[in-house]
Amino acid sequence: MSKSIFELVDQLPTSGLTISMLKSLDFVAPGEWQNTVGFVNTIKTVTGEDDEDLIQQIGERAIYLFNDKSQGYQTALWLYQTVDGTDKALGAAALANKVGEKIPLLGFLNSVTPKPDKAQTIDLTLKLVAELVAFCQINGIPGDSIGDFVASLGEYSGESLIRMVALVCVDGLIPLGPDFISKAISGLNQTNPQELEKNSTFQNIKDVIPGNNAGSKLNFIGESFDSVKGWMSGIVNANNLTPQKVVGNLQNFVDIADDKLDYLAAFLDVATNYYEHTGTQTLARRLIERAVAEI
């Protein structure tokens, strides 16, 4: 890691499209997420402490834990950053594909860029697996602990909950439609290991996905997504979520048209990094909570 955890938390933005998008999702999880930034401020927010000496001790212990390579914190942060970084490529590819559909001269782009639905399906399911593996890394449990992860979802709150809400809304509903869960499962079932190997996100994170080869890793991705479909359906049904409802709330913060959801999904892929932003916040919170328990 080129930056320390306190630098990363200090440098989190207080405004911008990512923040606006996350704020627009408050209607799904009212009051759950506050954009807490700054390392010292985060320590104060998490612990309620104002004793400067104690805050420094907590901070030093949290930094020590993060820097300890035998722990999983750096891997978790790398996962949050990586699935967002390759998002940019997927978004650009999806936009290029749309240009290819509209302008005959650029039709050749269709043969070199992934179809948006397939790209979005893989993106959605790999982000879910990244969340699962990061959860396991942070909690020091085996990376294939699907049951533990699913059980924990019911306790997700704050930045962790809003990240999963965004996954459902921004990577599920907007690009794939109201039946995104069944569409994603169907898409995975129609994906072969060779296709998965060509995906840039998979190439970047495949070493931390359980499985001995692309085939077994694909099975794990499918099993992971299938295990959370009930939780995702619950979020959708409890809030009567539709692509239009999500976009309607997004329009309170960003000036966008809602008649081109495929363009919007690609644009959000390119222009936001909600996984990295909230993932950094989750990691800081977990480090601080553990530091408090250990000093």
PDB file of C-alpha atoms in Angstrom:
ATOM      1  CA  MET A   1       0.000   0.000   0.000  1.00  0.00           C
ATOM      2  CA  SER A   2       1.491   3.311  -1.089  1.00  0.00           C
ATOM      3  CA  LYS A   3      -0.640   5.322   1.360  1.00  0.00           C
ATOM      4  CA  SER A   4      -1.310   4.814   5.040  1.00  0.00           C
ATOM      5  CA  ILE A   5      -4.829   4.213   6.283  1.00  0.00           C
ATOM      6  CA  PHE A   6      -4.957   7.634   7.948  1.00  0.00           C
ATOM      7  CA  GLU A   7      -3.970   9.332   4.667  1.00  0.00           C
ATOM      8  CA  LEU A   8      -6.645   7.421   2.780  1.00  0.00           C
ATOM      9  CA  VAL A   9      -9.350   8.360   5.286  1.00  0.00           C
ATOM     10  CA  ASP A  10      -8.127  11.975   5.480  1.00  0.00           C
ATOM     11  CA  GLN A  11      -8.322  12.254   1.695  1.00  0.00           C
ATOM     12  CA  LEU A  12     -11.871  10.922   1.279  1.00  0.00           C
ATOM     13  CA  PRO A  13     -13.971  13.534  -0.565  1.00  0.00           C
ATOM     14  CA  THR A  14     -16.785  15.427   1.111  1.00  0.00           C
ATOM     15  CA  SER A  15     -18.659  16.125  -2.126  1.00  0.00           C
ATOM     16  CA  GLY A  16     -18.898  14.979  -5.733  1.00  0.00           C
ATOM     17  CA  LEU A  17     -20.938  12.523  -7.776  1.00  0.00           C
ATOM     18  CA  THR A  18     -20.117   9.497  -5.618  1.00  0.00           C
ATOM     19  CA  ILE A  19     -21.297  11.290  -2.479  1.00  0.00           C
ATOM     20  CA  SER A  20     -24.427  12.605  -4.221  1.00  0.00           C
ATOM     21  CA  MET A  21     -25.274   9.149  -5.514  1.00  0.00           C
ATOM     22  CA  LEU A  22     -24.909   7.583  -2.063  1.00  0.00           C
ATOM     23  CA  LYS A  23     -26.996  10.340  -0.467  1.00  0.00           C
ATOM     24  CA  SER A  24     -29.725   9.712  -3.037  1.00  0.00           C
ATOM     25  CA  LEU A  25     -30.007   6.135  -1.714  1.00  0.00           C
ATOM     26  CA  ASP A  26     -30.844   7.285   1.825  1.00  0.00           C
ATOM     27  CA  PHE A  27     -34.502   6.535   1.094  1.00  0.00           C
ATOM     28  CA  VAL A  28     -33.627   2.826   1.103  1.00  0.00           C
ATOM     29  CA  ALA A  29     -31.673   2.993   4.382  1.00  0.00           C
ATOM     30  CA  PRO A  30     -32.818   6.226   6.071  1.00  0.00           C
ATOM     31  CA  GLY A  31     -30.166   7.893   8.204  1.00  0.00           C
ATOM     32  CA  GLU A  32     -27.808   4.916   7.998  1.00  0.00           C
ATOM     33  CA  TRP A  33     -24.906   6.565   6.191  1.00  0.00           C
ATOM     34  CA  GLN A  34     -23.114   9.732   7.124  1.00  0.00           C
ATOM     35  CA  ASN A  35     -20.097  10.655   5.022  1.00  0.00           C
ATOM     36  CA  THR A  36     -17.583  10.506   7.863  1.00  0.00           C
ATOM     37  CA  VAL A  37     -14.145  11.612   6.639  1.00  0.00           C
ATOM     38  CA  GLY A  38     -10.830  12.344   8.338  1.00  0.00           C
ATOM     39  CA  PHE A  39      -9.011   9.744  10.433  1.00  0.00           C
ATOM     40  CA  VAL A  40      -9.196  11.568  13.787  1.00  0.00           C
ATOM     41  CA  ASN A  41     -12.787  12.567  13.118  1.00  0.00           C
ATOM     42  CA  THR A  42     -13.629   8.928  12.355  1.00  0.00           C
ATOM     43  CA  ILE A  43     -12.053   7.796  15.639  1.00  0.00           C
ATOM     44  CA  LYS A  44     -14.139  10.367  17.511  1.00  0.00           C
ATOM     45  CA  THR A  45     -17.308   9.367  15.645  1.00  0.00           C
ATOM     46  CA  VAL A  46     -16.832   5.626  16.173  1.00  0.00           C
ATOM     47  CA  THR A  47     -15.735   5.793  19.811  1.00  0.00           C
ATOM     48  CA  GLY A  48     -17.372   8.972  21.124  1.00  0.00           C
ATOM     49  CA  GLU A  49     -14.003   9.832  22.696  1.00  0.00           C
ATOM     50  CA  ASP A  50     -12.587  13.338  22.948  1.00  0.00           C
ATOM     51  CA  ASP A  51      -9.504  12.587  25.071  1.00  0.00           C
ATOM     52  CA  GLU A  52      -6.613  13.477  22.754  1.00  0.00           C
ATOM     53  CA  ASP A  53      -4.149  11.002  24.293  1.00  0.00           C
ATOM     54  CA  LEU A  54      -6.598   8.123  24.007  1.00  0.00           C
ATOM     55  CA  ILE A  55      -7.490   9.117  20.442  1.00  0.00           C
ATOM     56  CA  GLN A  56      -3.787   9.035  19.563  1.00  0.00           C
ATOM     57  CA  GLN A  57      -3.366   5.596  21.140  1.00  0.00           C
ATOM     58  CA  ILE A  58      -6.362   4.260  19.217  1.00  0.00           C
ATOM     59  CA  GLY A  59      -5.046   5.783  15.991  1.00  0.00           C
ATOM     60  CA  GLU A  60      -1.568   4.332  16.441  1.00  0.00           C
ATOM     61  CA  ARG A  61      -2.971   0.876  17.197  1.00  0.00           C
ATOM     62  CA  ALA A  62      -5.294   1.033  14.162  1.00  0.00           C
ATOM     63  CA  ILE A  63      -2.392   2.023  11.914  1.00  0.00           C
ATOM     64  CA  TYR A  64      -0.271  -0.798  13.344  1.00  0.00           C
ATOM     65  CA  LEU A  65      -3.026  -3.334  12.648  1.00  0.00           C
ATOM     66  CA  PHE A  66      -3.490  -2.069   9.102  1.00  0.00           C
ATOM     67  CA  ASN A  67       0.250  -2.271   8.416  1.00  0.00           C
ATOM     68  CA  ASP A  68       0.491  -5.836   9.765  1.00  0.00           C
ATOM     69  CA  LYS A  69       0.588  -7.910   6.579  1.00  0.00           C
ATOM     70  CA  SER A  70      -0.418 -11.049   8.470  1.00  0.00           C
ATOM     71  CA  GLN A  71      -3.842  -9.435   8.903  1.00  0.00           C
ATOM     72  CA  GLY A  72      -6.317  -9.125   6.027  1.00  0.00           C
ATOM     73  CA  TYR A  73      -6.960  -5.392   6.137  1.00  0.00           C
ATOM     74  CA  GLN A  74      -4.725  -4.382   3.232  1.00  0.00           C
ATOM     75  CA  THR A  75      -6.177  -7.143   1.060  1.00  0.00           C
ATOM     76  CA  ALA A  76      -9.713  -5.974   1.878  1.00  0.00           C
ATOM     77  CA  LEU A  77      -8.899  -2.381   0.942  1.00  0.00           C
ATOM     78  CA  TRP A  78      -7.185  -3.543  -2.245  1.00  0.00           C
ATOM     79  CA  LEU A  79     -10.358  -5.447  -3.177  1.00  0.00           C
ATOM     80  CA  TYR A  80     -12.579  -2.397  -2.646  1.00  0.00           C
ATOM     81  CA  GLN A  81     -10.213  -0.279  -4.735  1.00  0.00           C
ATOM     82  CA  THR A  82      -9.739  -2.865  -7.477  1.00  0.00           C
ATOM     83  CA  VAL A  83     -13.396  -3.620  -8.230  1.00  0.00           C
ATOM     84  CA  ASP A  84     -13.956   0.117  -8.559  1.00  0.00           C
ATOM     85  CA  GLY A  85     -10.867   0.671 -10.686  1.00  0.00           C
ATOM     86  CA  THR A  86     -11.844  -1.905 -13.293  1.00  0.00           C
ATOM     87  CA  ASP A  87     -15.365  -0.453 -13.222  1.00  0.00           C
ATOM     88  CA  LYS A  88     -13.969   2.418 -15.243  1.00  0.00           C
ATOM     89  CA  ALA A  89     -12.907   0.048 -18.007  1.00  0.00           C
ATOM     90  CA  LEU A  90     -16.257  -1.746 -18.000  1.00  0.00           C
ATOM     91  CA  GLY A  91     -18.119   1.557 -18.145  1.00  0.00           C
ATOM     92  CA  ALA A  92     -16.026   2.780 -21.030  1.00  0.00           C
ATOM     93  CA  ALA A  93     -16.532  -0.523 -22.837  1.00  0.00           C
ATOM     94  CA  ALA A  94     -20.299  -0.337 -22.343  1.00  0.00           C
ATOM     95  CA  LEU A  95     -20.371   3.229 -23.699  1.00  0.00           C
ATOM     96  CA  ALA A  96     -18.240   2.212 -26.669  1.00  0.00           C
ATOM     97  CA  ASN A  97     -20.644  -0.628 -27.353  1.00  0.00           C
ATOM     98  CA  LYS A  98     -23.612   1.769 -27.337  1.00  0.00           C
ATOM     99  CA  VAL A  99     -21.812   4.034 -29.795  1.00  0.00           C
ATOM    100  CA  GLY A 100     -21.236   0.977 -31.930  1.00  0.00           C
ATOM    101  CA  GLU A 101     -24.969   0.239 -31.974  1.00  0.00           C
ATOM    102  CA  LYS A 102     -25.945   3.780 -32.926  1.00  0.00           C
ATOM    103  CA  ILE A 103     -23.310   4.680 -35.529  1.00  0.00           C
ATOM    104  CA  PRO A 104     -22.724   2.166 -38.359  1.00  0.00           C
ATOM    105  CA  LEU A 105     -19.178   3.408 -38.940  1.00  0.00           C
ATOM    106  CA  LEU A 106     -18.229   2.304 -35.449  1.00  0.00           C
ATOM    107  CA  GLY A 107     -20.048  -0.994 -35.642  1.00  0.00           C
ATOM    108  CA  PHE A 108     -16.770  -2.856 -35.336  1.00  0.00           C
ATOM    109  CA  LEU A 109     -16.727  -1.878 -31.647  1.00  0.00           C
ATOM    110  CA  ASN A 110     -19.424  -4.474 -31.061  1.00  0.00           C
ATOM    111  CA  SER A 111     -16.908  -7.217 -31.737  1.00  0.00           C
ATOM    112  CA  VAL A 112     -14.261  -5.961 -29.322  1.00  0.00           C
ATOM    113  CA  THR A 113     -16.286  -4.746 -26.342  1.00  0.00           C
ATOM    114  CA  PRO A 114     -18.437  -6.863 -24.035  1.00  0.00           C
ATOM    115  CA  LYS A 115     -22.186  -6.637 -24.354  1.00  0.00           C
ATOM    116  CA  PRO A 116     -23.436  -4.412 -21.540  1.00  0.00           C
ATOM    117  CA  ASP A 117     -25.707  -7.026 -19.941  1.00  0.00           C
ATOM    118  CA  LYS A 118     -22.943  -9.639 -19.780  1.00  0.00           C
ATOM    119  CA  ALA A 119     -20.385  -7.086 -18.585  1.00  0.00           C
ATOM    120  CA  GLN A 120     -22.791  -5.753 -15.958  1.00  0.00           C
ATOM    121  CA  THR A 121     -23.693  -9.258 -14.778  1.00  0.00           C
ATOM    122  CA  ILE A 122     -20.049 -10.171 -14.253  1.00  0.00           C
ATOM    123  CA  ASP A 123     -19.382  -6.771 -12.660  1.00  0.00           C
ATOM    124  CA  LEU A 124     -22.304  -7.168 -10.255  1.00  0.00           C
ATOM    125  CA  THR A 125     -21.434 -10.708  -9.203  1.00  0.00           C
ATOM    126  CA  LEU A 126     -17.700 -10.010  -8.844  1.00  0.00           C
ATOM    127  CA  LYS A 127     -18.432  -6.982  -6.666  1.00  0.00           C
ATOM    128  CA  LEU A 128     -20.542  -9.222  -4.458  1.00  0.00           C
ATOM    129  CA  VAL A 129     -17.720 -11.762  -4.231  1.00  0.00           C
ATOM    130  CA  ALA A 130     -15.248  -8.957  -3.455  1.00  0.00           C
ATOM    131  CA  GLU A 131     -17.530  -7.895  -0.591  1.00  0.00           C
ATOM    132  CA  LEU A 132     -17.662 -11.465   0.697  1.00  0.00           C
ATOM    133  CA  VAL A 133     -13.891 -12.003   0.513  1.00  0.00           C
ATOM    134  CA  ALA A 134     -13.183  -8.562   2.035  1.00  0.00           C
ATOM    135  CA  PHE A 135     -15.580  -9.401   4.887  1.00  0.00           C
ATOM    136  CA  CYS A 136     -13.671 -12.624   5.499  1.00  0.00           C
ATOM    137  CA  GLN A 137     -10.299 -10.836   5.367  1.00  0.00           C
ATOM    138  CA  ILE A 138     -11.406  -8.159   7.835  1.00  0.00           C
ATOM    139  CA  ASN A 139     -12.807 -10.747  10.227  1.00  0.00           C
ATOM    140  CA  GLY A 140      -9.923 -13.204   9.899  1.00  0.00           C
ATOM    141  CA  ILE A 141     -12.028 -16.116   8.682  1.00  0.00           C
ATOM    142  CA  PRO A 142     -11.609 -18.395   5.619  1.00  0.00           C
ATOM    143  CA  GLY A 143     -12.403 -16.693   2.310  1.00  0.00           C
ATOM    144  CA  ASP A 144     -15.063 -19.235   1.386  1.00  0.00           C
ATOM    145  CA  SER A 145     -17.218 -18.580   4.470  1.00  0.00           C
ATOM    146  CA  ILE A 146     -20.410 -17.848   2.537  1.00  0.00           C
ATOM    147  CA  GLY A 147     -22.676 -18.749   5.447  1.00  0.00           C
ATOM    148  CA  ASP A 148     -20.956 -16.340   7.832  1.00  0.00           C
ATOM    149  CA  PHE A 149     -21.189 -13.560   5.270  1.00  0.00           C
ATOM    150  CA  VAL A 150     -24.881 -14.118   4.560  1.00  0.00           C
ATOM    151  CA  ALA A 151     -25.614 -14.192   8.297  1.00  0.00           C
ATOM    152  CA  SER A 152     -23.749 -10.902   8.740  1.00  0.00           C
ATOM    153  CA  LEU A 153     -25.776  -9.098   6.063  1.00  0.00           C
ATOM    154  CA  GLY A 154     -28.676  -8.833   8.467  1.00  0.00           C
ATOM    155  CA  GLU A 155     -26.404  -6.833  10.764  1.00  0.00           C
ATOM    156  CA  TYR A 156     -24.939  -4.571   8.091  1.00  0.00           C
ATOM    157  CA  SER A 157     -25.321  -0.887   8.888  1.00  0.00           C
ATOM    158  CA  GLY A 158     -23.807   2.487   8.058  1.00  0.00           C
ATOM    159  CA  GLU A 159     -21.351   2.580   5.178  1.00  0.00           C
ATOM    160  CA  SER A 160     -21.449  -1.216   4.752  1.00  0.00           C
ATOM    161  CA  LEU A 161     -25.222  -1.217   4.305  1.00  0.00           C
ATOM    162  CA  ILE A 162     -25.261   1.736   1.902  1.00  0.00           C
ATOM    163  CA  ARG A 163     -22.552   0.007  -0.176  1.00  0.00           C
ATOM    164  CA  MET A 164     -24.735  -3.076  -0.566  1.00  0.00           C
ATOM    165  CA  VAL A 165     -27.788  -0.903  -1.287  1.00  0.00           C
ATOM    166  CA  ALA A 166     -25.781   0.829  -4.015  1.00  0.00           C
ATOM    167  CA  LEU A 167     -24.756  -2.569  -5.381  1.00  0.00           C
ATOM    168  CA  VAL A 168     -28.420  -3.542  -5.664  1.00  0.00           C
ATOM    169  CA  CYS A 169     -29.521  -0.214  -7.151  1.00  0.00           C
ATOM    170  CA  VAL A 170     -26.618   1.008  -9.265  1.00  0.00           C
ATOM    171  CA  ASP A 171     -25.087  -2.286 -10.411  1.00  0.00           C
ATOM    172  CA  GLY A 172     -28.303  -4.299 -10.390  1.00  0.00           C
ATOM    173  CA  LEU A 173     -31.551  -2.416 -10.990  1.00  0.00           C
ATOM    174  CA  ILE A 174     -30.400   0.440 -13.234  1.00  0.00           C
ATOM    175  CA  PRO A 175     -28.372  -1.563 -15.771  1.00  0.00           C
ATOM    176  CA  LEU A 176     -30.198  -4.912 -15.658  1.00  0.00           C
ATOM    177  CA  GLY A 177     -33.767  -3.966 -14.769  1.00  0.00           C
ATOM    178  CA  PRO A 178     -36.259  -5.098 -12.102  1.00  0.00           C
ATOM    179  CA  ASP A 179     -35.485  -8.787 -12.673  1.00  0.00           C
ATOM    180  CA  PHE A 180     -31.735  -8.233 -12.258  1.00  0.00           C
ATOM    181  CA  ILE A 181     -31.354 -11.117  -9.792  1.00  0.00           C
ATOM    182  CA  SER A 182     -32.723 -13.791 -12.113  1.00  0.00           C
ATOM    183  CA  LYS A 183     -31.002 -12.135 -15.062  1.00  0.00           C
ATOM    184  CA  ALA A 184     -27.653 -12.237 -13.262  1.00  0.00           C
ATOM    185  CA  ILE A 185     -28.084 -15.878 -12.253  1.00  0.00           C
ATOM    186  CA  SER A 186     -29.072 -16.777 -15.810  1.00  0.00           C
ATOM    187  CA  GLY A 187     -26.144 -14.783 -17.176  1.00  0.00           C
ATOM    188  CA  LEU A 188     -23.699 -16.576 -14.895  1.00  0.00           C
ATOM    189  CA  ASN A 189     -25.120 -19.937 -15.907  1.00  0.00           C
ATOM    190  CA  GLN A 190     -24.442 -18.997 -19.524  1.00  0.00           C
ATOM    191  CA  THR A 191     -20.904 -17.818 -18.813  1.00  0.00           C
ATOM    192  CA  ASN A 192     -18.061 -20.273 -19.348  1.00  0.00           C
ATOM    193  CA  PRO A 193     -14.662 -20.192 -17.636  1.00  0.00           C
ATOM    194  CA  GLN A 194     -12.984 -18.903 -20.805  1.00  0.00           C
ATOM    195  CA  GLU A 195     -15.296 -15.856 -20.889  1.00  0.00           C
ATOM    196  CA  LEU A 196     -14.648 -15.215 -17.220  1.00  0.00           C
ATOM    197  CA  GLU A 197     -10.885 -15.342 -17.839  1.00  0.00           C
ATOM    198  CA  LYS A 198     -11.258 -12.507 -20.367  1.00  0.00           C
ATOM    199  CA  ASN A 199     -12.877 -10.223 -17.808  1.00  0.00           C
ATOM    200  CA  SER A 200     -10.465  -7.588 -16.488  1.00  0.00           C
ATOM    201  CA  THR A 201     -12.012  -7.458 -13.004  1.00  0.00           C
ATOM    202  CA  PHE A 202     -11.738 -11.229 -12.662  1.00  0.00           C
ATOM    203  CA  GLN A 203      -8.132 -11.171 -13.874  1.00  0.00           C
ATOM    204  CA  ASN A 204      -7.273  -8.622 -11.200  1.00  0.00           C
ATOM    205  CA  ILE A 205      -8.902 -10.354  -8.229  1.00  0.00           C
ATOM    206  CA  LYS A 206      -8.949 -14.040  -9.227  1.00  0.00           C
ATOM    207  CA  ASP A 207      -6.079 -14.968  -6.883  1.00  0.00           C
ATOM    208  CA  VAL A 208      -8.216 -14.204  -3.816  1.00  0.00           C
ATOM    209  CA  ILE A 209     -11.386 -15.908  -5.111  1.00  0.00           C
ATOM    210  CA  PRO A 210     -11.677 -19.440  -3.689  1.00  0.00           C
ATOM    211  CA  GLY A 211     -11.194 -22.203  -6.249  1.00  0.00           C
ATOM    212  CA  ASN A 212      -8.361 -23.989  -8.051  1.00  0.00           C
ATOM    213  CA  ASN A 213      -9.194 -22.801 -11.558  1.00  0.00           C
ATOM    214  CA  ALA A 214     -11.540 -20.522 -13.495  1.00  0.00           C
ATOM    215  CA  GLY A 215     -14.255 -23.180 -13.529  1.00  0.00           C
ATOM    216  CA  SER A 216     -14.310 -23.705  -9.774  1.00  0.00           C
ATOM    217  CA  LYS A 217     -14.019 -19.947  -9.194  1.00  0.00           C
ATOM    218  CA  LEU A 218     -17.011 -19.400 -11.497  1.00  0.00           C
ATOM    219  CA  ASN A 219     -18.956 -21.940  -9.425  1.00  0.00           C
ATOM    220  CA  PHE A 220     -18.019 -20.070  -6.247  1.00  0.00           C
ATOM    221  CA  ILE A 221     -19.157 -16.767  -7.769  1.00  0.00           C
ATOM    222  CA  GLY A 222     -22.483 -18.351  -8.696  1.00  0.00           C
ATOM    223  CA  GLU A 223     -22.906 -19.962  -5.274  1.00  0.00           C
ATOM    224  CA  SER A 224     -22.098 -16.648  -3.554  1.00  0.00           C
ATOM    225  CA  PHE A 225     -24.583 -14.656  -5.593  1.00  0.00           C
ATOM    226  CA  ASP A 226     -27.265 -17.297  -5.221  1.00  0.00           C
ATOM    227  CA  SER A 227     -26.806 -17.211  -1.435  1.00  0.00           C
ATOM    228  CA  VAL A 228     -27.614 -13.476  -1.211  1.00  0.00           C
ATOM    229  CA  LYS A 229     -30.527 -13.374  -3.648  1.00  0.00           C
ATOM    230  CA  GLY A 230     -32.995 -13.607  -0.752  1.00  0.00           C
ATOM    231  CA  TRP A 231     -31.388 -10.646   1.021  1.00  0.00           C
ATOM    232  CA  MET A 232     -31.338  -8.621  -2.205  1.00  0.00           C
ATOM    233  CA  SER A 233     -34.964  -9.485  -2.954  1.00  0.00           C
ATOM    234  CA  GLY A 234     -35.849  -8.379   0.566  1.00  0.00           C
ATOM    235  CA  ILE A 235     -34.253  -4.961   0.005  1.00  0.00           C
ATOM    236  CA  VAL A 236     -36.058  -4.567  -3.325  1.00  0.00           C
ATOM    237  CA  ASN A 237     -39.456  -5.683  -2.042  1.00  0.00           C
ATOM    238  CA  ALA A 238     -39.336  -3.783   1.256  1.00  0.00           C
ATOM    239  CA  ASN A 239     -38.712  -0.524  -0.594  1.00  0.00           C
ATOM    240  CA  ASN A 240     -40.702  -1.271  -3.771  1.00  0.00           C
ATOM    241  CA  LEU A 241     -37.520  -0.582  -5.705  1.00  0.00           C
ATOM    242  CA  THR A 242     -37.599  -0.092  -9.459  1.00  0.00           C
ATOM    243  CA  PRO A 243     -34.996   1.417 -11.787  1.00  0.00           C
ATOM    244  CA  GLN A 244     -37.263   4.457 -12.207  1.00  0.00           C
ATOM    245  CA  LYS A 245     -37.626   4.971  -8.455  1.00  0.00           C
ATOM    246  CA  VAL A 246     -33.857   4.820  -7.957  1.00  0.00           C
ATOM    247  CA  VAL A 247     -33.244   7.261 -10.803  1.00  0.00           C
ATOM    248  CA  GLY A 248     -36.007   9.541  -9.497  1.00  0.00           C
ATOM    249  CA  ASN A 249     -34.168   9.854  -6.183  1.00  0.00           C
ATOM    250  CA  LEU A 250     -30.846  10.293  -7.954  1.00  0.00           C
ATOM    251  CA  GLN A 251     -32.386  13.200  -9.875  1.00  0.00           C
ATOM    252  CA  ASN A 252     -32.744  15.061  -6.578  1.00  0.00           C
ATOM    253  CA  PHE A 253     -28.954  15.346  -6.575  1.00  0.00           C
ATOM    254  CA  VAL A 254     -27.859  15.038 -10.199  1.00  0.00           C
ATOM    255  CA  ASP A 255     -29.392  16.401 -13.389  1.00  0.00           C
ATOM    256  CA  ILE A 256     -29.976  13.294 -15.496  1.00  0.00           C
ATOM    257  CA  ALA A 257     -32.554  11.994 -17.922  1.00  0.00           C
ATOM    258  CA  ASP A 258     -34.209   8.706 -16.999  1.00  0.00           C
ATOM    259  CA  ASP A 259     -35.010   7.434 -20.483  1.00  0.00           C
ATOM    260  CA  LYS A 260     -31.557   5.996 -21.171  1.00  0.00           C
ATOM    261  CA  LEU A 261     -30.789   3.726 -18.235  1.00  0.00           C
ATOM    262  CA  ASP A 262     -28.062   1.855 -20.132  1.00  0.00           C
ATOM    263  CA  TYR A 263     -26.126   5.075 -20.678  1.00  0.00           C
ATOM    264  CA  LEU A 264     -26.703   6.102 -17.071  1.00  0.00           C
ATOM    265  CA  ALA A 265     -25.407   2.794 -15.733  1.00  0.00           C
ATOM    266  CA  ALA A 266     -22.255   3.089 -17.843  1.00  0.00           C
ATOM    267  CA  PHE A 267     -21.798   6.710 -16.812  1.00  0.00           C
ATOM    268  CA  LEU A 268     -22.086   5.834 -13.113  1.00  0.00           C
ATOM    269  CA  ASP A 269     -19.562   3.024 -13.594  1.00  0.00           C
ATOM    270  CA  VAL A 270     -17.058   5.479 -15.039  1.00  0.00           C
ATOM    271  CA  ALA A 271     -17.798   8.478 -12.827  1.00  0.00           C
ATOM    272  CA  THR A 272     -18.220   7.028  -9.309  1.00  0.00           C
ATOM    273  CA  ASN A 273     -16.137   4.942  -6.901  1.00  0.00           C
ATOM    274  CA  TYR A 274     -18.656   4.121  -4.199  1.00  0.00           C
ATOM    275  CA  TYR A 275     -17.083   0.744  -3.404  1.00  0.00           C
ATOM    276  CA  GLU A 276     -13.678   2.242  -2.663  1.00  0.00           C
ATOM    277  CA  HIS A 277     -15.153   5.218  -0.776  1.00  0.00           C
ATOM    278  CA  THR A 278     -17.439   3.261   1.548  1.00  0.00           C
ATOM    279  CA  GLY A 279     -14.982   0.357   1.726  1.00  0.00           C
ATOM    280  CA  THR A 280     -12.317   2.689   3.092  1.00  0.00           C
ATOM    281  CA  GLN A 281     -14.841   3.916   5.667  1.00  0.00           C
ATOM    282  CA  THR A 282     -15.787   0.351   6.650  1.00  0.00           C
ATOM    283  CA  LEU A 283     -12.149  -0.628   7.028  1.00  0.00           C
ATOM    284  CA  ALA A 284     -11.364   2.431   9.165  1.00  0.00           C
ATOM    285  CA  ARG A 285     -14.329   1.657  11.431  1.00  0.00           C
ATOM    286  CA  ARG A 286     -13.337  -1.995  11.894  1.00  0.00           C
ATOM    287  CA  LEU A 287      -9.708  -1.071  12.603  1.00  0.00           C
ATOM    288  CA  ILE A 288     -10.759   1.541  15.161  1.00  0.00           C
ATOM    289  CA  GLU A 289     -13.213  -0.830  16.861  1.00  0.00           C
ATOM    290  CA  ARG A 290     -10.519  -3.492  17.157  1.00  0.00           C
ATOM    291  CA  ALA A 291      -7.922  -0.946  18.327  1.00  0.00           C
ATOM    292  CA  VAL A 292     -10.247   0.196  21.119  1.00  0.00           C
ATOM    293  CA  ALA A 293     -10.733  -3.390  22.235  1.00  0.00           C
ATOM    294  CA  GLU A 294      -6.992  -4.028  22.321  1.00  0.00           C
ATOM    295  CA  ILE A 295      -5.612  -0.990  24.154  1.00  0.00           C
TER     296      ILE A 295
END
